[in-house]
PDB file of C-alpha atoms and ligand atoms in Angstrom:
ATOM      1  CA  MET A  17     110.602 -14.154 -33.169  1.00  0.00           C
ATOM      2  CA  SER A  18     112.891 -10.580 -33.406  1.00  0.00           C
ATOM      3  CA  ALA A  19     112.125  -8.015 -35.946  1.00  0.00           C
ATOM      4  CA  GLN A  20     114.023  -7.867 -39.210  1.00  0.00           C
ATOM      5  CA  SER A  21     115.551  -3.697 -38.086  1.00  0.00           C
ATOM      6  CA  ILE A  22     116.960  -2.525 -41.623  1.00  0.00           C
ATOM      7  CA  GLN A  23     118.651   1.000 -42.163  1.00  0.00           C
ATOM      8  CA  SER A  24     119.122   0.991 -45.903  1.00  0.00           C
ATOM      9  CA  ILE A  25     117.289   1.768 -48.775  1.00  0.00           C
ATOM     10  CA  LEU A  26     119.098  -0.761 -50.700  1.00  0.00           C
ATOM     11  CA  GLU A  27     118.555  -4.027 -48.660  1.00  0.00           C
ATOM     12  CA  LEU A  28     115.266  -3.068 -47.309  1.00  0.00           C
ATOM     13  CA  ARG A  29     114.639  -3.068 -51.241  1.00  0.00           C
ATOM     14  CA  HIS A  30     116.384  -6.443 -51.880  1.00  0.00           C
ATOM     15  CA  THR A  31     114.339  -7.974 -49.014  1.00  0.00           C
ATOM     16  CA  LEU A  32     110.799  -6.790 -49.917  1.00  0.00           C
ATOM     17  CA  ALA A  33     112.165  -8.040 -53.689  1.00  0.00           C
ATOM     18  CA  ASP A  34     111.814 -11.668 -52.153  1.00  0.00           C
ATOM     19  CA  VAL A  35     108.644 -11.114 -50.539  1.00  0.00           C
ATOM     20  CA  ARG A  36     107.015  -9.632 -53.905  1.00  0.00           C
ATOM     21  CA  ARG A  37     108.732 -12.936 -55.641  1.00  0.00           C
ATOM     22  CA  ALA A  38     107.590 -15.010 -53.228  1.00  0.00           C
ATOM     23  CA  GLY A  39     103.422 -13.991 -53.771  1.00  0.00           C
ATOM     24  CA  ARG A  40     103.392 -12.713 -50.662  1.00  0.00           C
ATOM     25  CA  SER A  41     102.092  -9.438 -49.704  1.00  0.00           C
ATOM     26  CA  ILE A  42     102.965  -6.291 -48.066  1.00  0.00           C
ATOM     27  CA  GLY A  43     101.470  -4.332 -45.125  1.00  0.00           C
ATOM     28  CA  LEU A  44     103.467  -0.258 -44.462  1.00  0.00           C
ATOM     29  CA  ALA A  45     102.645   0.638 -40.923  1.00  0.00           C
ATOM     30  CA  PRO A  46     104.660   4.375 -41.510  1.00  0.00           C
ATOM     31  CA  THR A  47     105.344   6.309 -38.270  1.00  0.00           C
ATOM     32  CA  MET A  48     107.489   8.181 -36.376  1.00  0.00           C
ATOM     33  CA  GLY A  49     108.617   6.362 -33.346  1.00  0.00           C
ATOM     34  CA  ALA A  50     107.868   6.425 -29.893  1.00  0.00           C
ATOM     35  CA  LEU A  51     105.291   3.930 -30.437  1.00  0.00           C
ATOM     36  CA  HIS A  52     102.096   3.436 -28.028  1.00  0.00           C
ATOM     37  CA  SER A  53      99.036   1.081 -28.400  1.00  0.00           C
ATOM     38  CA  GLY A  54      97.235   3.460 -30.960  1.00  0.00           C
ATOM     39  CA  HIS A  55     100.410   2.558 -33.570  1.00  0.00           C
ATOM     40  CA  GLY A  56      99.499  -1.694 -31.706  1.00  0.00           C
ATOM     41  CA  ARG A  57      96.227  -1.271 -33.859  1.00  0.00           C
ATOM     42  CA  LEU A  58      97.773  -0.121 -37.223  1.00  0.00           C
ATOM     43  CA  ILE A  59     100.018  -2.998 -36.323  1.00  0.00           C
ATOM     44  CA  GLU A  60      97.817  -5.437 -35.578  1.00  0.00           C
ATOM     45  CA  LEU A  61      95.120  -4.428 -38.645  1.00  0.00           C
ATOM     46  CA  ALA A  62      98.287  -4.824 -40.765  1.00  0.00           C
ATOM     47  CA  ARG A  63      99.260  -8.238 -38.901  1.00  0.00           C
ATOM     48  CA  GLN A  64      95.792  -9.423 -40.327  1.00  0.00           C
ATOM     49  CA  HIS A  65      95.788  -8.127 -43.997  1.00  0.00           C
ATOM     50  CA  SER A  66      99.278  -8.854 -44.566  1.00  0.00           C
ATOM     51  CA  ASP A  67     102.030 -11.247 -45.081  1.00  0.00           C
ATOM     52  CA  CYS A  68     104.912  -9.140 -44.601  1.00  0.00           C
ATOM     53  CA  VAL A  69     103.936  -6.337 -42.089  1.00  0.00           C
ATOM     54  CA  VAL A  70     106.872  -3.339 -42.343  1.00  0.00           C
ATOM     55  CA  VAL A  71     107.199  -0.397 -40.050  1.00  0.00           C
ATOM     56  CA  SER A  72     108.829   2.647 -40.831  1.00  0.00           C
ATOM     57  CA  ILE A  73     110.007   4.563 -37.832  1.00  0.00           C
ATOM     58  CA  PHE A  74     111.227   8.257 -39.337  1.00  0.00           C
ATOM     59  CA  VAL A  75     111.186  11.276 -37.186  1.00  0.00           C
ATOM     60  CA  ASN A  76     110.872  13.780 -40.938  1.00  0.00           C
ATOM     61  CA  PRO A  77     112.424  16.760 -40.253  1.00  0.00           C
ATOM     62  CA  ILE A  78     111.021  18.448 -43.419  1.00  0.00           C
ATOM     63  CA  GLN A  79     107.617  17.939 -41.579  1.00  0.00           C
ATOM     64  CA  PHE A  80     108.550  20.125 -38.479  1.00  0.00           C
ATOM     65  CA  ASN A  81     107.807  23.641 -38.518  1.00  0.00           C
ATOM     66  CA  GLN A  82     109.332  24.339 -35.624  1.00  0.00           C
ATOM     67  CA  ARG A  83     112.774  23.114 -34.664  1.00  0.00           C
ATOM     68  CA  GLN A  84     112.346  22.608 -30.848  1.00  0.00           C
ATOM     69  CA  ASP A  85     108.841  20.390 -31.268  1.00  0.00           C
ATOM     70  CA  TYR A  86     111.537  18.318 -34.401  1.00  0.00           C
ATOM     71  CA  ASP A  87     114.295  18.156 -31.650  1.00  0.00           C
ATOM     72  CA  ARG A  88     112.026  17.116 -28.978  1.00  0.00           C
ATOM     73  CA  TYR A  89     110.191  14.338 -30.451  1.00  0.00           C
ATOM     74  CA  PRO A  90     110.671  11.239 -28.359  1.00  0.00           C
ATOM     75  CA  ARG A  91     113.087   8.641 -29.790  1.00  0.00           C
ATOM     76  CA  PRO A  92     113.386   5.229 -27.778  1.00  0.00           C
ATOM     77  CA  LEU A  93     114.448   2.882 -30.577  1.00  0.00           C
ATOM     78  CA  ALA A  94     115.699  -0.163 -28.550  1.00  0.00           C
ATOM     79  CA  GLU A  95     111.885   0.451 -27.164  1.00  0.00           C
ATOM     80  CA  ASP A  96     110.447   0.732 -30.249  1.00  0.00           C
ATOM     81  CA  LEU A  97     111.862  -2.412 -31.669  1.00  0.00           C
ATOM     82  CA  GLU A  98     110.793  -4.454 -28.896  1.00  0.00           C
ATOM     83  CA  PHE A  99     107.380  -3.630 -29.399  1.00  0.00           C
ATOM     84  CA  CYS A 100     107.504  -4.277 -32.732  1.00  0.00           C
ATOM     85  CA  SER A 101     109.423  -7.452 -32.338  1.00  0.00           C
ATOM     86  CA  ALA A 102     106.323  -8.641 -29.403  1.00  0.00           C
ATOM     87  CA  ARG A 103     103.616  -7.561 -32.332  1.00  0.00           C
ATOM     88  CA  GLY A 104     104.404  -9.972 -35.225  1.00  0.00           C
ATOM     89  CA  VAL A 105     105.930  -7.077 -37.270  1.00  0.00           C
ATOM     90  CA  ASP A 106     108.904  -8.830 -39.932  1.00  0.00           C
ATOM     91  CA  ILE A 107     110.577  -5.261 -40.246  1.00  0.00           C
ATOM     92  CA  VAL A 108     111.209  -2.096 -38.872  1.00  0.00           C
ATOM     93  CA  PHE A 109     112.917   0.494 -41.537  1.00  0.00           C
ATOM     94  CA  ALA A 110     114.597   2.625 -39.338  1.00  0.00           C
ATOM     95  CA  PRO A 111     116.400   5.131 -41.677  1.00  0.00           C
ATOM     96  CA  SER A 112     119.017   7.497 -40.421  1.00  0.00           C
ATOM     97  CA  ILE A 113     118.249  11.143 -42.231  1.00  0.00           C
ATOM     98  CA  GLU A 114     120.755  10.745 -44.404  1.00  0.00           C
ATOM     99  CA  GLU A 115     119.824   7.606 -45.956  1.00  0.00           C
ATOM    100  CA  MET A 116     115.612   9.517 -46.583  1.00  0.00           C
ATOM    101  CA  TYR A 117     117.826  12.716 -47.746  1.00  0.00           C
ATOM    102  CA  PRO A 118     120.828  12.412 -49.153  1.00  0.00           C
ATOM    103  CA  SER A 119     120.746  15.870 -50.406  1.00  0.00           C
ATOM    104  CA  PRO A 120     118.512  18.225 -49.414  1.00  0.00           C
ATOM    105  CA  GLN A 121     115.281  17.486 -51.630  1.00  0.00           C
ATOM    106  CA  LEU A 122     113.548  19.697 -53.576  1.00  0.00           C
ATOM    107  CA  ALA A 123     110.721  18.119 -55.266  1.00  0.00           C
ATOM    108  CA  PHE A 124     108.057  18.124 -52.631  1.00  0.00           C
ATOM    109  CA  VAL A 125     104.276  17.211 -53.059  1.00  0.00           C
ATOM    110  CA  ASP A 126     101.800  19.693 -52.482  1.00  0.00           C
ATOM    111  CA  VAL A 127      97.879  18.579 -52.223  1.00  0.00           C
ATOM    112  CA  THR A 128      96.252  21.980 -51.795  1.00  0.00           C
ATOM    113  CA  ARG A 129      92.767  22.038 -50.351  1.00  0.00           C
ATOM    114  CA  VAL A 130      92.491  19.720 -48.376  1.00  0.00           C
ATOM    115  CA  THR A 131      95.296  21.009 -45.973  1.00  0.00           C
ATOM    116  CA  GLU A 132      93.812  24.726 -46.744  1.00  0.00           C
ATOM    117  CA  HIS A 133      92.698  24.779 -43.488  1.00  0.00           C
ATOM    118  CA  LEU A 134      92.736  22.845 -39.502  1.00  0.00           C
ATOM    119  CA  CYS A 135      95.822  21.850 -38.885  1.00  0.00           C
ATOM    120  CA  GLY A 136      97.195  23.473 -42.860  1.00  0.00           C
ATOM    121  CA  LYS A 137      96.530  26.707 -41.464  1.00  0.00           C
ATOM    122  CA  PHE A 138      99.191  26.881 -38.868  1.00  0.00           C
ATOM    123  CA  ARG A 139     101.252  24.330 -39.720  1.00  0.00           C
ATOM    124  CA  PRO A 140     102.527  25.768 -42.784  1.00  0.00           C
ATOM    125  CA  GLY A 141     104.493  23.183 -45.113  1.00  0.00           C
ATOM    126  CA  HIS A 142     103.710  20.792 -42.272  1.00  0.00           C
ATOM    127  CA  PHE A 143     101.241  18.583 -44.692  1.00  0.00           C
ATOM    128  CA  ARG A 144     104.352  19.278 -47.541  1.00  0.00           C
ATOM    129  CA  GLY A 145     106.277  17.638 -45.500  1.00  0.00           C
ATOM    130  CA  VAL A 146     104.323  14.919 -44.625  1.00  0.00           C
ATOM    131  CA  THR A 147     102.841  13.587 -48.177  1.00  0.00           C
ATOM    132  CA  THR A 148     106.465  14.201 -49.305  1.00  0.00           C
ATOM    133  CA  VAL A 149     108.090  11.569 -47.286  1.00  0.00           C
ATOM    134  CA  VAL A 150     104.739   8.905 -47.746  1.00  0.00           C
ATOM    135  CA  LEU A 151     105.071   9.527 -50.630  1.00  0.00           C
ATOM    136  CA  LYS A 152     108.858   8.407 -50.731  1.00  0.00           C
ATOM    137  CA  LEU A 153     108.571   5.448 -48.066  1.00  0.00           C
ATOM    138  CA  PHE A 154     105.299   4.061 -50.488  1.00  0.00           C
ATOM    139  CA  ASN A 155     108.054   4.119 -53.529  1.00  0.00           C
ATOM    140  CA  ILE A 156     111.012   1.974 -51.581  1.00  0.00           C
ATOM    141  CA  VAL A 157     108.586  -0.149 -49.955  1.00  0.00           C
ATOM    142  CA  GLN A 158     105.710  -0.559 -51.845  1.00  0.00           C
ATOM    143  CA  PRO A 159     102.953  -1.369 -50.352  1.00  0.00           C
ATOM    144  CA  ASP A 160      99.850  -3.158 -50.719  1.00  0.00           C
ATOM    145  CA  ARG A 161      98.657  -1.624 -47.986  1.00  0.00           C
ATOM    146  CA  ALA A 162      98.923   1.589 -45.650  1.00  0.00           C
ATOM    147  CA  TYR A 163      97.845   2.377 -42.538  1.00  0.00           C
ATOM    148  CA  PHE A 164      97.050   5.554 -40.821  1.00  0.00           C
ATOM    149  CA  GLY A 165      95.320   6.873 -37.651  1.00  0.00           C
ATOM    150  CA  GLU A 166      92.161   8.220 -38.139  1.00  0.00           C
ATOM    151  CA  LYS A 167      93.520  10.627 -34.986  1.00  0.00           C
ATOM    152  CA  ASP A 168      95.754  12.581 -37.707  1.00  0.00           C
ATOM    153  CA  ALA A 169      92.673  12.840 -40.006  1.00  0.00           C
ATOM    154  CA  GLN A 170      94.073  15.856 -41.810  1.00  0.00           C
ATOM    155  CA  GLN A 171      96.526  13.519 -42.716  1.00  0.00           C
ATOM    156  CA  LEU A 172      94.727  10.749 -44.156  1.00  0.00           C
ATOM    157  CA  ALA A 173      92.714  13.240 -46.493  1.00  0.00           C
ATOM    158  CA  ALA A 174      95.689  14.541 -47.912  1.00  0.00           C
ATOM    159  CA  ILE A 175      97.734  10.796 -47.771  1.00  0.00           C
ATOM    160  CA  ARG A 176      94.135  10.020 -49.701  1.00  0.00           C
ATOM    161  CA  ARG A 177      94.213  12.518 -51.871  1.00  0.00           C
ATOM    162  CA  MET A 178      97.776  12.101 -52.997  1.00  0.00           C
ATOM    163  CA  THR A 179      96.983   8.417 -53.890  1.00  0.00           C
ATOM    164  CA  VAL A 180      94.057   9.327 -55.675  1.00  0.00           C
ATOM    165  CA  ASP A 181      96.163  11.937 -58.041  1.00  0.00           C
ATOM    166  CA  PHE A 182      98.968   9.963 -58.741  1.00  0.00           C
ATOM    167  CA  ASP A 183      97.684   6.296 -59.131  1.00  0.00           C
ATOM    168  CA  LEU A 184      99.566   4.804 -55.994  1.00  0.00           C
ATOM    169  CA  PRO A 185      98.324   1.169 -55.816  1.00  0.00           C
ATOM    170  CA  VAL A 186      98.399   1.483 -52.277  1.00  0.00           C
ATOM    171  CA  GLU A 187      95.080   0.398 -50.834  1.00  0.00           C
ATOM    172  CA  ILE A 188      94.793   3.168 -47.679  1.00  0.00           C
ATOM    173  CA  VAL A 189      93.724   1.748 -44.624  1.00  0.00           C
ATOM    174  CA  GLU A 190      91.955   4.153 -41.523  1.00  0.00           C
ATOM    175  CA  VAL A 191      92.136   2.786 -37.947  1.00  0.00           C
ATOM    176  CA  PRO A 192      89.812   4.152 -35.645  1.00  0.00           C
ATOM    177  CA  THR A 193      91.476   6.136 -32.795  1.00  0.00           C
ATOM    178  CA  VAL A 194      92.620   4.313 -29.431  1.00  0.00           C
ATOM    179  CA  ARG A 195      92.058   6.488 -26.336  1.00  0.00           C
ATOM    180  CA  GLU A 196      92.247   6.610 -22.915  1.00  0.00           C
ATOM    181  CA  ASP A 197      89.653   5.366 -20.236  1.00  0.00           C
ATOM    182  CA  ASP A 198      89.147   8.913 -19.690  1.00  0.00           C
ATOM    183  CA  GLY A 199      88.899   9.914 -23.585  1.00  0.00           C
ATOM    184  CA  LEU A 200      92.150  11.329 -24.137  1.00  0.00           C
ATOM    185  CA  ALA A 201      93.720  10.337 -27.608  1.00  0.00           C
ATOM    186  CA  LEU A 202      96.964   8.290 -27.681  1.00  0.00           C
ATOM    187  CA  SER A 203     100.126  10.618 -28.774  1.00  0.00           C
ATOM    188  CA  SER A 204     103.547  10.371 -28.636  1.00  0.00           C
ATOM    189  CA  ARG A 205     103.277  13.917 -27.147  1.00  0.00           C
ATOM    190  CA  ASN A 206     100.804  13.281 -24.667  1.00  0.00           C
ATOM    191  CA  ARG A 207     104.476  12.218 -22.308  1.00  0.00           C
ATOM    192  CA  HIS A 208     105.475  16.187 -22.189  1.00  0.00           C
ATOM    193  CA  LEU A 209     102.118  16.085 -20.592  1.00  0.00           C
ATOM    194  CA  SER A 210     102.464  17.650 -16.771  1.00  0.00           C
ATOM    195  CA  PRO A 211     100.482  15.506 -14.079  1.00  0.00           C
ATOM    196  CA  LEU A 212      97.547  18.650 -13.627  1.00  0.00           C
ATOM    197  CA  GLU A 213      97.793  19.360 -17.873  1.00  0.00           C
ATOM    198  CA  ARG A 214      97.095  15.152 -18.442  1.00  0.00           C
ATOM    199  CA  GLN A 215      94.324  15.383 -16.052  1.00  0.00           C
ATOM    200  CA  ILE A 216      92.904  18.591 -18.106  1.00  0.00           C
ATOM    201  CA  ALA A 217      93.593  17.263 -21.802  1.00  0.00           C
ATOM    202  CA  PRO A 218      90.871  14.477 -21.664  1.00  0.00           C
ATOM    203  CA  ALA A 219      88.080  18.058 -21.686  1.00  0.00           C
ATOM    204  CA  LEU A 220      88.982  18.558 -25.851  1.00  0.00           C
ATOM    205  CA  TYR A 221      88.060  14.908 -26.037  1.00  0.00           C
ATOM    206  CA  ARG A 222      84.080  16.343 -24.315  1.00  0.00           C
ATOM    207  CA  ALA A 223      84.048  19.294 -26.291  1.00  0.00           C
ATOM    208  CA  LEU A 224      84.218  17.144 -29.584  1.00  0.00           C
ATOM    209  CA  GLN A 225      81.740  14.589 -28.465  1.00  0.00           C
ATOM    210  CA  GLU A 226      79.127  17.576 -26.745  1.00  0.00           C
ATOM    211  CA  ALA A 227      79.861  18.742 -30.291  1.00  0.00           C
ATOM    212  CA  ALA A 228      78.510  15.890 -31.968  1.00  0.00           C
ATOM    213  CA  ARG A 229      75.504  15.412 -29.383  1.00  0.00           C
ATOM    214  CA  LEU A 230      74.185  18.860 -30.224  1.00  0.00           C
ATOM    215  CA  ILE A 231      74.545  17.677 -34.326  1.00  0.00           C
ATOM    216  CA  ALA A 232      73.106  14.367 -33.726  1.00  0.00           C
ATOM    217  CA  SER A 233      69.808  16.332 -31.590  1.00  0.00           C
ATOM    218  CA  GLY A 234      68.909  18.050 -34.900  1.00  0.00           C
ATOM    219  CA  LEU A 235      71.184  21.022 -34.488  1.00  0.00           C
ATOM    220  CA  THR A 236      72.442  22.268 -38.227  1.00  0.00           C
ATOM    221  CA  ASP A 237      73.987  25.927 -37.755  1.00  0.00           C
ATOM    222  CA  ALA A 238      78.061  24.714 -37.584  1.00  0.00           C
ATOM    223  CA  GLN A 239      78.768  28.351 -35.486  1.00  0.00           C
ATOM    224  CA  GLN A 240      76.169  27.621 -32.327  1.00  0.00           C
ATOM    225  CA  VAL A 241      77.418  24.153 -32.847  1.00  0.00           C
ATOM    226  CA  LYS A 242      80.728  25.562 -32.179  1.00  0.00           C
ATOM    227  CA  ALA A 243      80.536  28.109 -29.861  1.00  0.00           C
ATOM    228  CA  LYS A 244      78.485  25.414 -27.057  1.00  0.00           C
ATOM    229  CA  ALA A 245      81.331  23.173 -27.502  1.00  0.00           C
ATOM    230  CA  VAL A 246      83.723  25.482 -27.326  1.00  0.00           C
ATOM    231  CA  ALA A 247      82.029  26.572 -24.592  1.00  0.00           C
ATOM    232  CA  THR A 248      81.954  23.552 -22.817  1.00  0.00           C
ATOM    233  CA  LEU A 249      86.084  24.083 -22.546  1.00  0.00           C
ATOM    234  CA  HIS A 250      85.974  27.553 -20.725  1.00  0.00           C
ATOM    235  CA  PRO A 251      86.337  26.157 -16.952  1.00  0.00           C
ATOM    236  CA  PHE A 252      90.412  24.901 -18.471  1.00  0.00           C
ATOM    237  CA  PRO A 253      91.872  28.536 -18.875  1.00  0.00           C
ATOM    238  CA  GLN A 254      94.906  26.286 -19.590  1.00  0.00           C
ATOM    239  CA  LEU A 255      94.213  24.497 -22.656  1.00  0.00           C
ATOM    240  CA  GLN A 256      94.639  27.465 -25.468  1.00  0.00           C
ATOM    241  CA  VAL A 257      92.213  26.471 -28.003  1.00  0.00           C
ATOM    242  CA  GLU A 258      93.783  27.142 -31.626  1.00  0.00           C
ATOM    243  CA  TYR A 259      91.052  26.132 -33.596  1.00  0.00           C
ATOM    244  CA  PHE A 260      87.442  24.264 -33.406  1.00  0.00           C
ATOM    245  CA  GLU A 261      86.016  23.812 -36.630  1.00  0.00           C
ATOM    246  CA  ILE A 262      83.167  21.531 -38.054  1.00  0.00           C
ATOM    247  CA  VAL A 263      84.827  20.194 -41.690  1.00  0.00           C
ATOM    248  CA  ASN A 264      83.684  17.857 -44.688  1.00  0.00           C
ATOM    249  CA  PRO A 265      84.845  14.435 -44.167  1.00  0.00           C
ATOM    250  CA  VAL A 266      86.350  14.432 -47.771  1.00  0.00           C
ATOM    251  CA  ASP A 267      88.087  17.619 -48.310  1.00  0.00           C
ATOM    252  CA  MET A 268      88.280  19.344 -45.242  1.00  0.00           C
ATOM    253  CA  GLN A 269      86.389  22.205 -45.573  1.00  0.00           C
ATOM    254  CA  PRO A 270      84.199  24.359 -42.843  1.00  0.00           C
ATOM    255  CA  VAL A 271      81.180  24.636 -43.411  1.00  0.00           C
ATOM    256  CA  GLU A 272      78.227  26.408 -42.252  1.00  0.00           C
ATOM    257  CA  ARG A 273      75.394  24.179 -42.121  1.00  0.00           C
ATOM    258  CA  ILE A 274      75.202  20.577 -41.208  1.00  0.00           C
ATOM    259  CA  ASP A 275      73.585  18.124 -43.215  1.00  0.00           C
ATOM    260  CA  GLY A 276      75.518  15.418 -43.274  1.00  0.00           C
ATOM    261  CA  PRO A 277      78.257  13.647 -42.218  1.00  0.00           C
ATOM    262  CA  VAL A 278      81.419  15.674 -40.754  1.00  0.00           C
ATOM    263  CA  ARG A 279      84.061  16.171 -39.283  1.00  0.00           C
ATOM    264  CA  VAL A 280      84.109  18.079 -35.770  1.00  0.00           C
ATOM    265  CA  ALA A 281      88.498  18.595 -35.353  1.00  0.00           C
ATOM    266  CA  ALA A 282      90.501  20.792 -32.681  1.00  0.00           C
ATOM    267  CA  ALA A 283      93.819  21.500 -31.826  1.00  0.00           C
ATOM    268  CA  ALA A 284      94.451  22.674 -28.250  1.00  0.00           C
ATOM    269  CA  TRP A 285      97.611  23.664 -26.399  1.00  0.00           C
ATOM    270  CA  LEU A 286      98.791  22.740 -22.812  1.00  0.00           C
ATOM    271  CA  GLY A 287     101.592  24.285 -22.182  1.00  0.00           C
ATOM    272  CA  THR A 288     104.217  23.953 -24.797  1.00  0.00           C
ATOM    273  CA  THR A 289     102.623  20.747 -25.764  1.00  0.00           C
ATOM    274  CA  ARG A 290      99.737  20.591 -28.823  1.00  0.00           C
ATOM    275  CA  LEU A 291      97.266  18.043 -28.933  1.00  0.00           C
ATOM    276  CA  ILE A 292      94.786  17.605 -31.438  1.00  0.00           C
ATOM    277  CA  ASP A 293      91.274  15.590 -31.758  1.00  0.00           C
ATOM    278  CA  ASN A 294      88.405  15.347 -33.695  1.00  0.00           C
ATOM    279  CA  ILE A 295      85.205  13.137 -34.892  1.00  0.00           C
ATOM    280  CA  LEU A 296      82.821  12.093 -37.193  1.00  0.00           C
ATOM    281  CA  ALA A 297      79.785  13.214 -36.411  1.00  0.00           C
ATOM    282  CA  GLY A 298      75.921  13.884 -38.389  1.00  0.00           C
ATOM    283  CA  ALA A 299      73.696  12.171 -40.282  1.00  0.00           C
ATOM    284  CA  PHE A 300      75.353   8.380 -41.945  1.00  0.00           C
ATOM    285  CA  THR A 301      72.180   7.745 -43.928  1.00  0.00           C
TER     286      THR A 301
HETATM  287  O1  PAF B  25     101.853  10.249 -38.609  1.00  0.00           O
HETATM  288  C1  PAF B  25     102.668  10.077 -38.639  1.00  0.00           C
HETATM  289  O2  PAF B  25     104.218   9.644 -37.418  1.00  0.00           O
HETATM  290  C2  PAF B  25     103.977  11.219 -38.795  1.00  0.00           C
HETATM  291  O3  PAF B  25     103.150  11.714 -39.652  1.00  0.00           O
HETATM  292  C3  PAF B  25     103.904   9.749 -40.821  1.00  0.00           C
HETATM  293  C4  PAF B  25     102.876   9.787 -41.639  1.00  0.00           C
HETATM  294  C5  PAF B  25     105.254   8.696 -39.954  1.00  0.00           C
HETATM  295  C6  PAF B  25     104.970  11.000 -42.361  1.00  0.00           C
HETATM  296  O4  PAF B  25     105.740  10.820 -40.996  1.00  0.00           O
END
């Protein structure tokens, strides 16, 4: 069956009020479209857990800190609708900018500390834009559960913290990263990679795996782990590392000594495409 496509907040509220009245649970997968198997996994889990699955598709202007990145973000809406229908999504909410931001947004959600380092350091205002639109989506959809990919670990940590600090009645579900056979994490931005860049791109994940291997072998000095892992990228000068950090997986603060679970996270530029990825490492007992 085709997913029902809704653009208006009011219509969505009415439709979902009926769903709730019928005692059915709601699962939300917030996306910016250009859907791939990573989103497919969010939808699959939402489908397993919830009676009504809502996918939002909205390229959120306030989370882009570069106009060019926003302009060239892919928007294949017809394909996305087919993608959702084929996976049993009940409702696709695809509002216009005017619908989401009828007047300039003056109220924002700022999750401090968690967003200080990693992408937060290099994309000023990005996470404020993300948490603000996610709070709006939570208020509009009022889902029982919402699904986010582990690939955007800092985003997930910020959303978790927002949910706790604002007592939002939503269960946040973390969905493991989906990868190509060669390890490259799926991302809507991968379609911008040239064939040569596409060949080089998985080196980033291999560097993260090397860091995880060194940590598992007992190396506890974060600087040493980072230096050795980043050295594996030296044969690929096209890959310009923006950051390669080892952080506490909950508050996303850099650690010096690794004595428990950590997240190794990296961002790198390949030409005009920015790749991010991360891996969980360390002791899990
Ligand atoms: O991860 C994304 O696609 C976006 O940041 C999100 C969560 C849909 C908010 O716009």
